[in-house]
Amino acid sequence: MDFTIQILGSGAAVPTLKRNPSAQFVDCLNRHILIDCAEGTQHLLRKNGVKIQKIQIILISHLHGDHYFGLVGLISTMHLLGRTSGLTIYGPKELEQIIRMQLEVGGHRMGFDIHFEVLDTKGKIQIFEDSKIKIHTFPLKHRIPTFGFLIEENSKGYNLNIPLLEEDKIPVVYYDKLKGGNDVVLDDDRLIRFKKYTTPPSATRSYAYCSDTKYDENLVSIIENVTVLYHEATFLNDMQSRAKATYHSTAREASLIAKKSKAKHLILGHFSARYHHADAHLTEARTEFDSVFSAEDGRIFSIKRDLDLKLLQE
Ligand SMILES: [Zn+2]
């Protein structure tokens, strides 16, 4: 099953003709997640062929406008188009009040339930899990409370050696236990060691979203071994002092976090409007880390089973 990241907006606070502010649509094993929802996001979803009603979860990293000013418009359109299925929105505590007030003063009565979940944590915590995926959140270092997200597919467990299981006449009812890495005792008192009948689980794919943040080595252990890291790179390193003062990062700093956390791939984004393209950011990041991509509006990345990262659409 697919694990794709569609970049809707790749720029920082000021929209330009080439870059919209932050929004990404993630499809993780048919779980449809919107991360951040800047002004214009509903147009970009439409332009990029994403059906807005299939969004089940919205993750809002923080309450700077370039990360959520499009949210009330998107919700309103979902209602106008007849949505009935619920929507869960994770965000900082003031978000619910802001959105509900905007809807209420306009006299909107939503045709669907909006469930707000407050993000408020000093460490890494799990906020969502179902049979296929899980989502964690963790704090970033920014001027106001800001949260990163880690979206992972669940492990399918150990791989069974079916021919051997059949040959030794191990009943199928025990397969799940063996998959989970447990030894079992059969009715005839035979002890079955899972290691004999399985091979180690396949690698699981994961995606970490870190925007906005200053350089923060606390992230390294939180996102260790992540398959794909999206890290903001608002500036180049010649503006490191400005990055520090505004609680943002440079391309080099983003690549250091990727290297130290042993990420497989890095996507840079949240570029300041002063840069007309991302070439210098890519060059700077590649001095520390090999597999670097730039977020560009409309780009779709696919995380493959073998943990490779492919560009599905430029
Ligand atoms: Zn911000």
Coordinates of C-alpha atoms and ligand atoms in Angstrom, one line a residue:
M1 CA 0.0 0.0 0.0
D2 CA 1.1 3.5 -0.8
F3 CA 2.7 6.1 1.5
T4 CA 2.8 9.4 -0.3
I5 CA 3.5 13.0 0.6
Q6 CA 2.0 15.7 -1.6
I7 CA 3.5 19.2 -1.1
L8 CA 0.7 21.8 -1.4
G9 CA 2.6 24.8 0.0
S10 CA 6.4 25.0 0.4
G11 CA 7.1 28.6 1.3
A12 CA 7.4 30.5 4.5
A13 CA 5.2 33.3 5.9
V14 CA 4.7 35.4 2.8
P15 CA 3.0 33.7 -0.2
T16 CA 4.8 34.3 -3.6
L17 CA 3.7 33.5 -7.1
K18 CA 5.7 30.3 -7.0
R19 CA 5.3 29.2 -3.4
N20 CA 2.3 29.0 -1.1
P21 CA 2.7 28.8 2.7
S22 CA 2.7 25.5 4.5
A23 CA 0.3 22.6 3.7
Q24 CA 0.9 18.9 2.9
F25 CA -1.4 16.0 2.1
V26 CA -0.2 12.7 3.3
D27 CA -1.7 9.4 2.2
C28 CA -0.4 6.7 4.6
L29 CA -2.0 3.3 3.7
N30 CA -5.2 5.0 2.8
R31 CA -5.3 7.2 5.9
H32 CA -5.7 10.7 4.6
I33 CA -4.0 13.3 6.6
L34 CA -3.6 17.1 6.0
I35 CA -0.6 18.6 7.8
D36 CA -1.0 22.4 8.3
C37 CA -3.5 24.4 6.3
A38 CA -2.3 27.8 5.2
E39 CA -4.3 30.3 3.3
G40 CA -5.2 28.9 -0.1
T41 CA -5.0 25.2 0.9
Q42 CA -8.5 24.3 -0.3
H43 CA -7.6 25.7 -3.8
L44 CA -4.3 23.8 -3.8
L45 CA -6.1 20.5 -2.8
R46 CA -8.5 21.1 -5.7
K47 CA -5.7 22.1 -8.2
N48 CA -3.7 19.0 -7.2
G49 CA -6.7 16.6 -7.6
V50 CA -7.1 15.8 -3.9
K51 CA -10.8 15.2 -2.9
I52 CA -11.2 17.3 0.2
Q53 CA -13.9 15.1 1.7
K54 CA -11.5 12.2 2.1
I55 CA -9.4 14.1 4.6
Q56 CA -10.0 12.3 8.0
I57 CA -7.3 14.0 10.1
I58 CA -5.9 17.5 10.2
L59 CA -2.6 18.2 12.1
I60 CA -1.9 21.9 12.8
S61 CA 1.7 22.5 14.0
H62 CA 1.2 25.9 15.5
L63 CA -0.8 29.1 15.3
H64 CA 1.3 31.3 13.1
G65 CA -1.1 32.3 10.2
D66 CA 1.0 30.7 7.5
H67 CA 0.2 27.3 9.0
Y68 CA -3.6 27.5 9.6
F69 CA -5.3 30.6 8.0
G70 CA -6.9 28.3 5.5
L71 CA -8.6 26.0 8.0
V72 CA -11.9 27.7 8.5
G73 CA -12.4 28.1 4.8
L74 CA -11.7 24.4 4.2
I75 CA -14.1 23.3 6.9
S76 CA -16.8 25.6 5.5
T77 CA -16.4 24.2 2.0
M78 CA -16.5 20.6 3.4
H79 CA -19.9 21.6 4.9
L80 CA -21.2 23.3 1.8
L81 CA -20.3 20.2 -0.3
G82 CA -22.4 18.1 2.0
R83 CA -19.9 16.4 4.3
T84 CA -21.4 14.1 6.9
S85 CA -18.4 12.1 8.2
G86 CA -16.5 13.4 11.2
L87 CA -13.2 15.3 11.1
T88 CA -10.5 15.2 13.8
I89 CA -8.3 18.2 14.1
Y90 CA -5.2 18.1 16.3
G91 CA -3.7 21.5 17.2
P92 CA -2.7 23.9 20.0
K93 CA -5.3 24.6 22.6
E94 CA -6.6 28.0 21.3
L95 CA -7.4 26.5 17.8
E96 CA -10.9 25.2 18.7
Q97 CA -12.0 28.5 20.1
I98 CA -10.7 30.4 17.1
I99 CA -12.4 28.1 14.5
R100 CA -15.7 27.7 16.4
M101 CA -16.1 31.4 16.8
Q102 CA -15.5 32.1 13.1
L103 CA -18.1 29.5 12.2
E104 CA -20.6 30.6 14.8
V105 CA -20.6 34.3 14.0
G106 CA -21.3 33.4 10.4
G107 CA -24.3 31.4 11.5
H108 CA -22.9 28.1 10.1
R109 CA -24.4 24.9 11.4
M110 CA -22.0 22.2 10.4
G111 CA -23.5 19.1 8.9
F112 CA -20.7 17.0 10.4
D113 CA -18.9 16.6 13.8
I114 CA -15.6 18.4 14.3
H115 CA -13.5 16.8 17.0
F116 CA -10.7 18.9 18.3
E117 CA -7.7 17.3 20.1
V118 CA -5.4 19.6 22.0
L119 CA -1.6 19.3 21.5
D120 CA 0.2 20.1 24.7
T121 CA 3.3 18.1 25.5
K122 CA 6.9 18.5 26.5
G123 CA 8.0 15.1 25.1
K124 CA 7.1 12.6 22.4
I125 CA 3.6 11.2 22.7
Q126 CA 1.3 9.0 20.6
I127 CA -1.9 10.8 19.5
F128 CA -3.4 8.3 17.0
E129 CA -3.3 4.6 16.3
D130 CA -5.4 2.2 14.3
S131 CA -4.7 -1.2 12.7
K132 CA -2.4 0.2 10.0
I133 CA -0.7 3.4 11.2
K134 CA 0.2 5.5 14.2
I135 CA 1.0 9.2 14.7
H136 CA 3.2 10.8 17.4
T137 CA 3.6 14.4 18.2
F138 CA 6.6 16.2 19.9
P139 CA 7.6 19.8 20.7
L140 CA 9.6 21.9 18.4
K141 CA 11.6 25.0 19.4
H142 CA 9.7 28.1 18.0
R143 CA 8.5 31.4 19.2
I144 CA 5.1 30.0 20.2
P145 CA 4.1 26.4 21.2
T146 CA 4.8 24.3 18.1
F147 CA 4.6 20.6 17.4
G148 CA 6.1 18.2 15.0
F149 CA 4.5 15.0 13.8
L150 CA 5.8 11.5 13.1
I151 CA 3.5 9.3 11.0
E152 CA 4.5 5.6 10.8
E153 CA 3.0 2.4 9.4
N154 CA 2.6 -0.4 11.9
S155 CA 4.9 -3.3 11.8
K156 CA 3.3 -6.4 10.2
G157 CA 5.3 -8.5 12.5
Y158 CA 7.7 -11.4 11.8
N159 CA 7.4 -13.0 8.4
L160 CA 6.1 -16.6 8.6
N161 CA 7.8 -19.5 6.9
I162 CA 4.5 -21.1 5.7
P163 CA 6.0 -24.2 4.0
L164 CA 7.9 -25.1 7.2
L165 CA 4.9 -24.4 9.4
E166 CA 2.8 -26.7 7.2
E167 CA 5.5 -29.4 7.1
D168 CA 5.7 -29.5 10.9
K169 CA 1.8 -29.4 11.1
I170 CA 1.6 -26.2 13.3
P171 CA -2.1 -25.2 13.5
V172 CA -3.0 -21.9 11.8
V173 CA -4.5 -20.6 15.1
Y174 CA -0.9 -20.1 16.4
Y175 CA 0.3 -18.1 13.4
D176 CA -0.6 -14.6 14.9
K177 CA 1.4 -15.4 18.1
L178 CA 4.4 -16.4 16.1
K179 CA 4.1 -13.3 13.9
G180 CA 4.2 -11.2 17.1
G181 CA 7.5 -12.8 18.1
N182 CA 6.1 -15.2 20.7
D183 CA 7.0 -18.8 21.3
V184 CA 4.0 -21.1 21.7
V185 CA 3.2 -24.5 23.4
L186 CA 0.9 -26.7 21.3
D187 CA -1.8 -29.0 22.7
D188 CA 0.6 -32.0 22.4
D189 CA 3.1 -30.0 24.6
R190 CA 5.5 -29.3 21.7
L191 CA 7.3 -26.0 22.3
I192 CA 7.4 -24.0 19.1
R193 CA 10.2 -21.4 18.9
F194 CA 9.1 -18.4 16.7
K195 CA 12.7 -17.9 15.6
K196 CA 12.7 -21.2 13.8
Y197 CA 9.5 -20.4 11.8
T198 CA 9.9 -16.7 11.0
T199 CA 12.3 -14.2 9.5
P200 CA 12.6 -10.7 11.0
P201 CA 9.9 -8.1 10.2
S202 CA 10.2 -6.0 7.1
A203 CA 11.3 -2.4 7.6
T204 CA 8.5 0.0 8.4
R205 CA 8.2 3.4 6.7
S206 CA 7.9 6.7 8.6
Y207 CA 7.6 10.4 7.9
A208 CA 8.6 13.2 10.3
Y209 CA 7.3 16.8 9.8
C210 CA 9.4 19.5 11.6
S211 CA 8.2 23.0 10.8
D212 CA 8.8 25.6 12.3
T213 CA 11.8 25.2 14.6
K214 CA 15.3 26.5 15.4
Y215 CA 18.1 24.0 15.3
D216 CA 17.3 21.5 18.1
E217 CA 19.3 18.4 18.8
N218 CA 16.5 17.1 21.0
L219 CA 14.8 16.0 17.8
V220 CA 17.6 13.5 17.0
S221 CA 16.4 10.8 19.4
I222 CA 12.7 11.5 18.8
I223 CA 12.9 10.9 15.1
E224 CA 15.8 8.4 15.1
N225 CA 16.0 6.2 12.0
V226 CA 13.0 8.0 10.3
T227 CA 12.6 7.1 6.6
V228 CA 11.8 10.6 5.4
L229 CA 12.4 13.8 7.4
Y230 CA 10.8 17.1 6.3
H231 CA 12.7 19.9 8.1
E232 CA 12.2 23.6 7.6
A233 CA 15.1 25.5 6.0
T234 CA 13.8 29.0 6.0
F235 CA 17.3 30.4 5.5
L236 CA 20.8 29.6 4.2
N237 CA 23.7 29.3 6.6
D238 CA 25.0 32.9 5.9
M239 CA 21.8 34.0 7.8
Q240 CA 22.3 31.7 10.7
S241 CA 22.0 34.5 13.3
R242 CA 18.8 35.6 11.7
A243 CA 17.5 32.0 11.8
K244 CA 18.4 31.8 15.5
A245 CA 16.8 35.1 16.3
T246 CA 13.5 34.2 14.6
Y247 CA 13.5 30.5 15.8
H248 CA 14.0 29.1 12.3
S249 CA 16.6 26.8 10.7
T250 CA 19.1 26.9 7.9
A251 CA 19.5 24.3 5.2
R252 CA 22.8 23.2 6.8
E253 CA 21.2 22.8 10.2
A254 CA 18.3 20.8 8.7
S255 CA 20.9 18.4 7.1
L256 CA 22.7 18.0 10.4
I257 CA 19.5 16.9 12.1
A258 CA 18.9 14.4 9.2
K259 CA 22.5 13.1 9.5
K260 CA 22.4 12.8 13.3
S261 CA 19.0 11.1 13.4
K262 CA 20.1 8.6 10.7
A263 CA 17.2 9.6 8.5
K264 CA 17.2 8.0 5.0
H265 CA 16.0 11.1 3.1
L266 CA 15.5 14.8 3.8
I267 CA 13.0 17.2 2.3
L268 CA 13.7 20.9 2.8
G269 CA 11.0 23.4 2.8
H270 CA 9.4 26.6 4.4
F271 CA 11.8 28.7 2.2
S272 CA 11.9 32.4 2.8
A273 CA 10.3 34.5 0.0
R274 CA 13.8 36.1 -0.5
Y275 CA 15.0 33.0 -2.3
H276 CA 13.7 32.5 -5.9
H277 CA 14.7 28.8 -6.0
A278 CA 16.1 26.1 -3.7
D279 CA 19.4 25.3 -5.5
A280 CA 21.6 26.9 -2.9
H281 CA 19.7 25.2 -0.1
L282 CA 20.2 21.8 -1.8
T283 CA 23.9 22.4 -2.3
E284 CA 24.4 23.5 1.3
A285 CA 22.5 20.6 2.7
R286 CA 24.3 18.1 0.5
T287 CA 27.6 19.0 2.2
E288 CA 26.4 17.1 5.3
F289 CA 23.8 14.6 3.9
D290 CA 23.3 12.8 0.6
S291 CA 19.7 12.2 -0.1
V292 CA 18.2 15.8 -0.1
F293 CA 15.1 17.0 -2.0
S294 CA 13.4 20.4 -2.0
A295 CA 9.7 20.8 -1.3
E296 CA 8.1 22.4 -4.3
D297 CA 4.4 23.2 -4.6
G298 CA 2.7 20.3 -6.4
R299 CA 5.4 17.8 -5.9
I300 CA 4.4 14.3 -4.8
F301 CA 6.9 12.0 -3.1
S302 CA 6.4 8.3 -2.6
I303 CA 8.1 6.3 0.1
K304 CA 8.8 2.8 -1.3
R305 CA 8.7 -0.5 0.5
D306 CA 12.5 -0.7 0.3
L307 CA 12.6 2.8 2.0
D308 CA 13.7 4.5 -1.2
L309 CA 12.1 7.9 -1.9
K310 CA 10.7 8.5 -5.4
L311 CA 9.4 11.7 -7.0
L312 CA 6.0 10.7 -8.5
Q313 CA 5.4 14.2 -9.8
E314 CA 7.8 17.1 -10.2
Ligands
ZN1 ZN 6.0 29.9 12.6

